[in-house]
Amino acid sequence: MKLHQSLSLSVLLYEVVRVIALLIIVSSVQTESLLSPVFIAFLLAPQVLFVFMALFIWMDEQKYHMYLPLYIAGKVITLWAGLLWVVVSFQSILKSWVMYTGNPTETLMLAFTVLIPLEIVTIIGMSLKLKKSAEDK
């Protein structure tokens, strides 16, 4: 196996922790009209693909180099959807930040809000990795 870079490992660990944390928070949400845990878990299931892409890139970057653009594109779509959600739900998010009651739905909302800057960091980091690997070729 090749020498692994710390960026790939940190992205992999971030992805694993992110998916596990979101699934734990989702499992604590009470069954409500549209926010049932099963529905949200169904929406979160494709996020596991980011974990696998980060794992393959970490294991052998040269072999799985083609996943970098796909990873970045998926993260940009996730970021775009998250920012759109923040704009639409800004009042609810602000209310949750100011008057946090411990409601699992509020916790989920705040978790998604906190993840947006981390998504930006992963996009930038993997874009730099893509640029560096393109320069190496």
mmCIF file of N, CA and C in Angstrom, residues 13-127:
data_model
loop_
_atom_site.group_PDB
_atom_site.id
_atom_site.type_symbol
_atom_site.label_atom_id
_atom_site.label_comp_id
_atom_site.label_asym_id
_atom_site.label_seq_id
_atom_site.Cartn_x
_atom_site.Cartn_y
_atom_site.Cartn_z
ATOM 1 N N LEU A 13 -12.021 10.331 7.942
ATOM 2 C CA LEU A 13 -12.518 10.362 9.324
ATOM 3 C C LEU A 13 -13.684 11.333 9.471
ATOM 4 N N TYR A 14 -13.586 12.482 8.821
ATOM 5 C CA TYR A 14 -14.687 13.447 8.864
ATOM 6 C C TYR A 14 -15.956 12.836 8.283
ATOM 7 N N GLU A 15 -15.840 12.171 7.148
ATOM 8 C CA GLU A 15 -17.017 11.578 6.507
ATOM 9 C C GLU A 15 -17.655 10.506 7.388
ATOM 10 N N VAL A 16 -16.830 9.668 8.006
ATOM 11 C CA VAL A 16 -17.358 8.616 8.880
ATOM 12 C C VAL A 16 -18.077 9.226 10.083
ATOM 13 N N VAL A 17 -17.438 10.185 10.726
ATOM 14 C CA VAL A 17 -18.038 10.828 11.901
ATOM 15 C C VAL A 17 -19.307 11.579 11.511
ATOM 16 N N ARG A 18 -19.291 12.231 10.350
ATOM 17 C CA ARG A 18 -20.457 12.992 9.897
ATOM 18 C C ARG A 18 -21.656 12.080 9.678
ATOM 19 N N VAL A 19 -21.462 10.983 8.989
ATOM 20 C CA VAL A 19 -22.579 10.080 8.710
ATOM 21 C C VAL A 19 -23.090 9.426 9.994
ATOM 22 N N ILE A 20 -22.185 9.004 10.854
ATOM 23 C CA ILE A 20 -22.612 8.375 12.113
ATOM 24 C C ILE A 20 -23.360 9.375 12.987
ATOM 25 N N ALA A 21 -22.842 10.597 13.099
ATOM 26 C CA ALA A 21 -23.506 11.612 13.922
ATOM 27 C C ALA A 21 -24.890 11.943 13.368
ATOM 28 N N LEU A 22 -24.997 12.094 12.068
ATOM 29 C CA LEU A 22 -26.307 12.400 11.486
ATOM 30 C C LEU A 22 -27.289 11.253 11.687
ATOM 31 N N LEU A 23 -26.828 10.026 11.551
ATOM 32 C CA LEU A 23 -27.730 8.893 11.772
ATOM 33 C C LEU A 23 -28.164 8.783 13.232
ATOM 34 N N ILE A 24 -27.262 9.092 14.156
ATOM 35 C CA ILE A 24 -27.646 9.077 15.581
ATOM 36 C C ILE A 24 -28.665 10.163 15.874
ATOM 37 N N ILE A 25 -28.426 11.360 15.340
ATOM 38 C CA ILE A 25 -29.373 12.456 15.570
ATOM 39 C C ILE A 25 -30.712 12.149 14.920
ATOM 40 N N VAL A 26 -30.684 11.600 13.709
ATOM 41 C CA VAL A 26 -31.930 11.263 13.015
ATOM 42 C C VAL A 26 -32.716 10.210 13.779
ATOM 43 N N SER A 27 -32.025 9.264 14.382
ATOM 44 C CA SER A 27 -32.742 8.209 15.112
ATOM 45 C C SER A 27 -33.439 8.742 16.354
ATOM 46 N N SER A 28 -33.021 9.914 16.843
ATOM 47 C CA SER A 28 -33.664 10.470 18.028
ATOM 48 C C SER A 28 -34.833 11.400 17.695
ATOM 49 N N VAL A 29 -35.037 11.707 16.418
ATOM 50 C CA VAL A 29 -36.139 12.577 16.017
ATOM 51 C C VAL A 29 -37.459 11.826 16.168
ATOM 52 N N GLN A 30 -38.412 12.503 16.777
ATOM 53 C CA GLN A 30 -39.733 11.900 16.949
ATOM 54 C C GLN A 30 -40.428 11.828 15.600
ATOM 55 N N THR A 31 -41.311 10.868 15.443
ATOM 56 C CA THR A 31 -42.052 10.742 14.192
ATOM 57 C C THR A 31 -43.011 11.912 14.078
ATOM 58 N N GLU A 32 -42.728 12.759 13.102
ATOM 59 C CA GLU A 32 -43.593 13.897 12.815
ATOM 60 C C GLU A 32 -44.016 13.788 11.363
ATOM 61 N N SER A 33 -44.732 14.746 10.900
ATOM 62 C CA SER A 33 -45.324 14.653 9.569
ATOM 63 C C SER A 33 -44.312 14.278 8.489
ATOM 64 N N LEU A 34 -43.382 15.157 8.173
ATOM 65 C CA LEU A 34 -42.454 14.886 7.093
ATOM 66 C C LEU A 34 -41.085 14.454 7.609
ATOM 67 N N LEU A 35 -40.803 14.737 8.865
ATOM 68 C CA LEU A 35 -39.481 14.451 9.411
ATOM 69 C C LEU A 35 -39.424 13.118 10.142
ATOM 70 N N SER A 36 -40.011 12.099 9.584
ATOM 71 C CA SER A 36 -39.919 10.803 10.236
ATOM 72 C C SER A 36 -38.488 10.288 10.111
ATOM 73 N N PRO A 37 -37.997 9.574 11.114
ATOM 74 C CA PRO A 37 -36.624 9.064 11.067
ATOM 75 C C PRO A 37 -36.362 8.168 9.860
ATOM 76 N N VAL A 38 -37.337 7.412 9.438
ATOM 77 C CA VAL A 38 -37.160 6.525 8.292
ATOM 78 C C VAL A 38 -36.960 7.343 7.022
ATOM 79 N N PHE A 39 -37.736 8.408 6.867
ATOM 80 C CA PHE A 39 -37.611 9.258 5.685
ATOM 81 C C PHE A 39 -36.254 9.950 5.655
ATOM 82 N N ILE A 40 -35.811 10.482 6.786
ATOM 83 C CA ILE A 40 -34.524 11.176 6.826
ATOM 84 C C ILE A 40 -33.384 10.177 6.650
ATOM 85 N N ALA A 41 -33.489 9.000 7.233
ATOM 86 C CA ALA A 41 -32.454 7.982 7.034
ATOM 87 C C ALA A 41 -32.394 7.573 5.560
ATOM 88 N N PHE A 42 -33.544 7.522 4.907
ATOM 89 C CA PHE A 42 -33.575 7.232 3.476
ATOM 90 C C PHE A 42 -32.840 8.315 2.693
ATOM 91 N N LEU A 43 -32.996 9.576 3.103
ATOM 92 C CA LEU A 43 -32.302 10.675 2.438
ATOM 93 C C LEU A 43 -30.810 10.683 2.757
ATOM 94 N N LEU A 44 -30.432 10.185 3.932
ATOM 95 C CA LEU A 44 -29.025 10.166 4.324
ATOM 96 C C LEU A 44 -28.266 8.965 3.761
ATOM 97 N N ALA A 45 -28.954 7.946 3.341
ATOM 98 C CA ALA A 45 -28.286 6.729 2.859
ATOM 99 C C ALA A 45 -27.302 6.995 1.723
ATOM 100 N N PRO A 46 -27.621 7.836 0.744
ATOM 101 C CA PRO A 46 -26.632 8.083 -0.316
ATOM 102 C C PRO A 46 -25.367 8.787 0.180
ATOM 103 N N GLN A 47 -25.425 9.405 1.349
ATOM 104 C CA GLN A 47 -24.252 10.077 1.891
ATOM 105 C C GLN A 47 -23.137 9.094 2.234
ATOM 106 N N VAL A 48 -23.482 7.832 2.373
ATOM 107 C CA VAL A 48 -22.478 6.804 2.659
ATOM 108 C C VAL A 48 -21.521 6.650 1.473
ATOM 109 N N LEU A 49 -21.965 6.998 0.283
ATOM 110 C CA LEU A 49 -21.081 6.934 -0.884
ATOM 111 C C LEU A 49 -19.866 7.846 -0.723
ATOM 112 N N PHE A 50 -20.034 8.981 -0.050
ATOM 113 C CA PHE A 50 -18.896 9.872 0.191
ATOM 114 C C PHE A 50 -17.866 9.203 1.094
ATOM 115 N N VAL A 51 -18.333 8.401 2.031
ATOM 116 C CA VAL A 51 -17.415 7.657 2.899
ATOM 117 C C VAL A 51 -16.598 6.677 2.064
ATOM 118 N N PHE A 52 -17.259 5.954 1.176
ATOM 119 C CA PHE A 52 -16.538 4.986 0.346
ATOM 120 C C PHE A 52 -15.578 5.657 -0.626
ATOM 121 N N MET A 53 -15.991 6.786 -1.219
ATOM 122 C CA MET A 53 -15.075 7.493 -2.115
ATOM 123 C C MET A 53 -13.852 7.980 -1.356
ATOM 124 N N ALA A 54 -14.053 8.526 -0.152
ATOM 125 C CA ALA A 54 -12.921 8.989 0.658
ATOM 126 C C ALA A 54 -12.035 7.813 1.066
ATOM 127 N N LEU A 55 -12.644 6.669 1.360
ATOM 128 C CA LEU A 55 -11.869 5.479 1.713
ATOM 129 C C LEU A 55 -11.004 5.020 0.548
ATOM 130 N N PHE A 56 -11.580 4.939 -0.639
ATOM 131 C CA PHE A 56 -10.811 4.486 -1.800
ATOM 132 C C PHE A 56 -9.703 5.470 -2.155
ATOM 133 N N ILE A 57 -9.991 6.768 -2.047
ATOM 134 C CA ILE A 57 -8.963 7.772 -2.326
ATOM 135 C C ILE A 57 -7.848 7.667 -1.302
ATOM 136 N N TRP A 58 -8.189 7.399 -0.062
ATOM 137 C CA TRP A 58 -7.175 7.261 0.986
ATOM 138 C C TRP A 58 -6.331 6.004 0.764
ATOM 139 N N MET A 59 -6.987 4.910 0.357
ATOM 140 C CA MET A 59 -6.261 3.650 0.178
ATOM 141 C C MET A 59 -5.263 3.728 -0.977
ATOM 142 N N ASP A 60 -5.704 4.237 -2.114
ATOM 143 C CA ASP A 60 -4.827 4.287 -3.282
ATOM 144 C C ASP A 60 -5.275 5.445 -4.168
ATOM 145 N N GLU A 61 -4.666 6.595 -3.942
ATOM 146 C CA GLU A 61 -5.095 7.800 -4.653
ATOM 147 C C GLU A 61 -4.866 7.702 -6.157
ATOM 148 N N GLN A 62 -3.783 7.112 -6.556
ATOM 149 C CA GLN A 62 -3.509 7.045 -7.989
ATOM 150 C C GLN A 62 -4.509 6.153 -8.716
ATOM 151 N N LYS A 63 -4.877 5.070 -8.104
ATOM 152 C CA LYS A 63 -5.823 4.153 -8.742
ATOM 153 C C LYS A 63 -7.234 4.746 -8.782
ATOM 154 N N TYR A 64 -7.626 5.447 -7.707
ATOM 155 C CA TYR A 64 -8.974 5.989 -7.600
ATOM 156 C C TYR A 64 -9.003 7.506 -7.785
ATOM 157 N N HIS A 65 -8.052 8.031 -8.506
ATOM 158 C CA HIS A 65 -7.978 9.461 -8.777
ATOM 159 C C HIS A 65 -9.247 9.970 -9.467
ATOM 160 N N MET A 66 -9.877 9.112 -10.255
ATOM 161 C CA MET A 66 -11.072 9.525 -10.991
ATOM 162 C C MET A 66 -12.245 9.835 -10.065
ATOM 163 N N TYR A 67 -12.179 9.423 -8.798
ATOM 164 C CA TYR A 67 -13.257 9.717 -7.856
ATOM 165 C C TYR A 67 -13.189 11.146 -7.327
ATOM 166 N N LEU A 68 -12.053 11.794 -7.430
ATOM 167 C CA LEU A 68 -11.921 13.153 -6.896
ATOM 168 C C LEU A 68 -12.915 14.132 -7.520
ATOM 169 N N PRO A 69 -13.047 14.212 -8.849
ATOM 170 C CA PRO A 69 -14.051 15.130 -9.404
ATOM 171 C C PRO A 69 -15.483 14.771 -9.003
ATOM 172 N N LEU A 70 -15.769 13.481 -8.924
ATOM 173 C CA LEU A 70 -17.099 13.038 -8.515
ATOM 174 C C LEU A 70 -17.365 13.424 -7.059
ATOM 175 N N TYR A 71 -16.364 13.228 -6.208
ATOM 176 C CA TYR A 71 -16.481 13.596 -4.795
ATOM 177 C C TYR A 71 -16.742 15.093 -4.663
ATOM 178 N N ILE A 72 -15.949 15.888 -5.379
ATOM 179 C CA ILE A 72 -16.086 17.342 -5.297
ATOM 180 C C ILE A 72 -17.450 17.784 -5.831
ATOM 181 N N ALA A 73 -17.876 17.219 -6.941
ATOM 182 C CA ALA A 73 -19.184 17.573 -7.512
ATOM 183 C C ALA A 73 -20.317 17.222 -6.555
ATOM 184 N N GLY A 74 -20.239 16.059 -5.931
ATOM 185 C CA GLY A 74 -21.262 15.665 -4.967
ATOM 186 C C GLY A 74 -21.290 16.576 -3.761
ATOM 187 N N LYS A 75 -20.117 16.973 -3.302
ATOM 188 C CA LYS A 75 -20.043 17.888 -2.152
ATOM 189 C C LYS A 75 -20.564 19.270 -2.513
ATOM 190 N N VAL A 76 -20.310 19.723 -3.743
ATOM 191 C CA VAL A 76 -20.832 21.026 -4.173
ATOM 192 C C VAL A 76 -22.362 20.984 -4.228
ATOM 193 N N ILE A 77 -22.917 19.887 -4.719
ATOM 194 C CA ILE A 77 -24.375 19.742 -4.737
ATOM 195 C C ILE A 77 -24.927 19.717 -3.315
ATOM 196 N N THR A 78 -24.255 19.007 -2.422
ATOM 197 C CA THR A 78 -24.670 18.977 -1.019
ATOM 198 C C THR A 78 -24.609 20.361 -0.406
ATOM 199 N N LEU A 79 -23.529 21.086 -0.694
ATOM 200 C CA LEU A 79 -23.384 22.452 -0.175
ATOM 201 C C LEU A 79 -24.464 23.361 -0.736
ATOM 202 N N TRP A 80 -24.728 23.260 -2.016
ATOM 203 C CA TRP A 80 -25.762 24.081 -2.648
ATOM 204 C C TRP A 80 -27.124 23.806 -1.999
ATOM 205 N N ALA A 81 -27.466 22.550 -1.813
ATOM 206 C CA ALA A 81 -28.740 22.208 -1.181
ATOM 207 C C ALA A 81 -28.782 22.704 0.263
ATOM 208 N N GLY A 82 -27.657 22.587 0.972
ATOM 209 C CA GLY A 82 -27.601 23.065 2.350
ATOM 210 C C GLY A 82 -27.758 24.569 2.450
ATOM 211 N N LEU A 83 -27.101 25.301 1.562
ATOM 212 C CA LEU A 83 -27.230 26.766 1.581
ATOM 213 C C LEU A 83 -28.635 27.206 1.194
ATOM 214 N N LEU A 84 -29.239 26.512 0.244
ATOM 215 C CA LEU A 84 -30.620 26.812 -0.118
ATOM 216 C C LEU A 84 -31.551 26.565 1.061
ATOM 217 N N TRP A 85 -31.309 25.481 1.776
ATOM 218 C CA TRP A 85 -32.114 25.168 2.956
ATOM 219 C C TRP A 85 -31.916 26.235 4.033
ATOM 220 N N VAL A 86 -30.684 26.723 4.228
ATOM 221 C CA VAL A 86 -30.427 27.764 5.227
ATOM 222 C C VAL A 86 -31.184 29.037 4.870
ATOM 223 N N VAL A 87 -31.174 29.406 3.601
ATOM 224 C CA VAL A 87 -31.886 30.614 3.189
ATOM 225 C C VAL A 87 -33.386 30.472 3.432
ATOM 226 N N VAL A 88 -33.940 29.323 3.083
ATOM 227 C CA VAL A 88 -35.381 29.112 3.246
ATOM 228 C C VAL A 88 -35.768 29.006 4.720
ATOM 229 N N SER A 89 -34.921 28.370 5.528
ATOM 230 C CA SER A 89 -35.253 28.106 6.935
ATOM 231 C C SER A 89 -34.508 29.027 7.906
ATOM 232 N N PHE A 90 -34.094 30.187 7.460
ATOM 233 C CA PHE A 90 -33.247 31.036 8.282
ATOM 234 C C PHE A 90 -33.903 31.401 9.613
ATOM 235 N N GLN A 91 -35.179 31.740 9.610
ATOM 236 C CA GLN A 91 -35.847 32.113 10.852
ATOM 237 C C GLN A 91 -35.905 30.944 11.836
ATOM 238 N N SER A 92 -36.191 29.758 11.349
ATOM 239 C CA SER A 92 -36.241 28.586 12.225
ATOM 240 C C SER A 92 -34.860 28.261 12.789
ATOM 241 N N ILE A 93 -33.835 28.408 11.956
ATOM 242 C CA ILE A 93 -32.475 28.137 12.419
ATOM 243 C C ILE A 93 -32.070 29.152 13.471
ATOM 244 N N LEU A 94 -32.357 30.412 13.220
ATOM 245 C CA LEU A 94 -32.017 31.467 14.186
ATOM 246 C C LEU A 94 -32.746 31.255 15.501
ATOM 247 N N LYS A 95 -34.010 30.875 15.416
ATOM 248 C CA LYS A 95 -34.786 30.589 16.629
ATOM 249 C C LYS A 95 -34.192 29.398 17.388
ATOM 250 N N SER A 96 -33.737 28.389 16.658
ATOM 251 C CA SER A 96 -33.128 27.223 17.302
ATOM 252 C C SER A 96 -31.817 27.587 17.976
ATOM 253 N N TRP A 97 -31.029 28.475 17.361
ATOM 254 C CA TRP A 97 -29.767 28.903 17.974
ATOM 255 C C TRP A 97 -30.030 29.696 19.246
ATOM 256 N N VAL A 98 -31.008 30.611 19.205
ATOM 257 C CA VAL A 98 -31.261 31.496 20.347
ATOM 258 C C VAL A 98 -32.013 30.783 21.456
ATOM 259 N N MET A 99 -33.043 30.040 21.094
ATOM 260 C CA MET A 99 -33.914 29.418 22.095
ATOM 261 C C MET A 99 -33.829 27.904 22.005
ATOM 262 N N TYR A 100 -32.653 27.347 22.169
ATOM 263 C CA TYR A 100 -32.466 25.901 22.047
ATOM 264 C C TYR A 100 -33.129 25.193 23.221
ATOM 265 N N THR A 101 -34.033 24.266 22.917
ATOM 266 C CA THR A 101 -34.766 23.549 23.959
ATOM 267 C C THR A 101 -34.346 22.091 24.075
ATOM 268 N N GLY A 102 -33.452 21.636 23.221
ATOM 269 C CA GLY A 102 -33.025 20.245 23.271
ATOM 270 C C GLY A 102 -33.882 19.323 22.445
ATOM 271 N N ASN A 103 -34.797 19.877 21.695
ATOM 272 C CA ASN A 103 -35.656 19.089 20.827
ATOM 273 C C ASN A 103 -34.786 18.417 19.760
ATOM 274 N N PRO A 104 -34.954 17.110 19.508
ATOM 275 C CA PRO A 104 -34.128 16.434 18.499
ATOM 276 C C PRO A 104 -34.228 17.057 17.110
ATOM 277 N N THR A 105 -35.380 17.604 16.757
ATOM 278 C CA THR A 105 -35.509 18.263 15.459
ATOM 279 C C THR A 105 -34.620 19.494 15.398
ATOM 280 N N GLU A 106 -34.566 20.249 16.500
ATOM 281 C CA GLU A 106 -33.667 21.409 16.553
ATOM 282 C C GLU A 106 -32.209 20.968 16.491
ATOM 283 N N THR A 107 -31.888 19.871 17.159
ATOM 284 C CA THR A 107 -30.520 19.353 17.131
ATOM 285 C C THR A 107 -30.125 18.973 15.713
ATOM 286 N N LEU A 108 -31.030 18.339 14.984
ATOM 287 C CA LEU A 108 -30.760 17.974 13.602
ATOM 288 C C LEU A 108 -30.566 19.220 12.743
ATOM 289 N N MET A 109 -31.403 20.222 12.946
ATOM 290 C CA MET A 109 -31.291 21.462 12.197
ATOM 291 C C MET A 109 -29.949 22.141 12.468
ATOM 292 N N LEU A 110 -29.547 22.185 13.725
ATOM 293 C CA LEU A 110 -28.270 22.809 14.076
ATOM 294 C C LEU A 110 -27.091 21.994 13.559
ATOM 295 N N ALA A 111 -27.213 20.680 13.557
ATOM 296 C CA ALA A 111 -26.131 19.833 13.035
ATOM 297 C C ALA A 111 -25.921 20.086 11.555
ATOM 298 N N PHE A 112 -27.012 20.184 10.801
ATOM 299 C CA PHE A 112 -26.882 20.490 9.373
ATOM 300 C C PHE A 112 -26.266 21.867 9.162
ATOM 301 N N THR A 113 -26.612 22.823 10.020
ATOM 302 C CA THR A 113 -26.052 24.172 9.898
ATOM 303 C C THR A 113 -24.564 24.174 10.197
ATOM 304 N N VAL A 114 -24.140 23.427 11.196
ATOM 305 C CA VAL A 114 -22.723 23.367 11.561
ATOM 306 C C VAL A 114 -21.913 22.642 10.488
ATOM 307 N N LEU A 115 -22.520 21.696 9.807
ATOM 308 C CA LEU A 115 -21.804 20.929 8.785
ATOM 309 C C LEU A 115 -21.494 21.735 7.527
ATOM 310 N N ILE A 116 -22.216 22.813 7.279
ATOM 311 C CA ILE A 116 -22.006 23.581 6.045
ATOM 312 C C ILE A 116 -20.583 24.128 5.947
ATOM 313 N N PRO A 117 -20.021 24.781 6.986
ATOM 314 C CA PRO A 117 -18.626 25.230 6.859
ATOM 315 C C PRO A 117 -17.640 24.064 6.710
ATOM 316 N N LEU A 118 -17.933 22.947 7.347
ATOM 317 C CA LEU A 118 -17.054 21.786 7.216
ATOM 318 C C LEU A 118 -17.102 21.221 5.795
ATOM 319 N N GLU A 119 -18.253 21.290 5.165
ATOM 320 C CA GLU A 119 -18.368 20.859 3.769
ATOM 321 C C GLU A 119 -17.529 21.764 2.870
ATOM 322 N N ILE A 120 -17.532 23.066 3.159
ATOM 323 C CA ILE A 120 -16.720 24.001 2.374
ATOM 324 C C ILE A 120 -15.246 23.657 2.511
ATOM 325 N N VAL A 121 -14.819 23.317 3.718
ATOM 326 C CA VAL A 121 -13.415 22.956 3.949
ATOM 327 C C VAL A 121 -13.051 21.686 3.175
ATOM 328 N N THR A 122 -13.938 20.693 3.171
ATOM 329 C CA THR A 122 -13.624 19.463 2.434
ATOM 330 C C THR A 122 -13.594 19.707 0.927
ATOM 331 N N ILE A 123 -14.471 20.573 0.428
ATOM 332 C CA ILE A 123 -14.448 20.894 -1.000
ATOM 333 C C ILE A 123 -13.128 21.561 -1.366
ATOM 334 N N ILE A 124 -12.702 22.513 -0.561
ATOM 335 C CA ILE A 124 -11.444 23.209 -0.834
ATOM 336 C C ILE A 124 -10.264 22.241 -0.741
ATOM 337 N N GLY A 125 -10.244 21.424 0.298
ATOM 338 C CA GLY A 125 -9.145 20.477 0.480
ATOM 339 C C GLY A 125 -9.040 19.473 -0.651
ATOM 340 N N MET A 126 -10.162 18.903 -1.051
ATOM 341 C CA MET A 126 -10.126 17.919 -2.127
ATOM 342 C C MET A 126 -9.878 18.582 -3.481
ATOM 343 N N SER A 127 -10.304 19.833 -3.650
ATOM 344 C CA SER A 127 -9.987 20.559 -4.886
ATOM 345 C C SER A 127 -8.492 20.810 -4.993
#
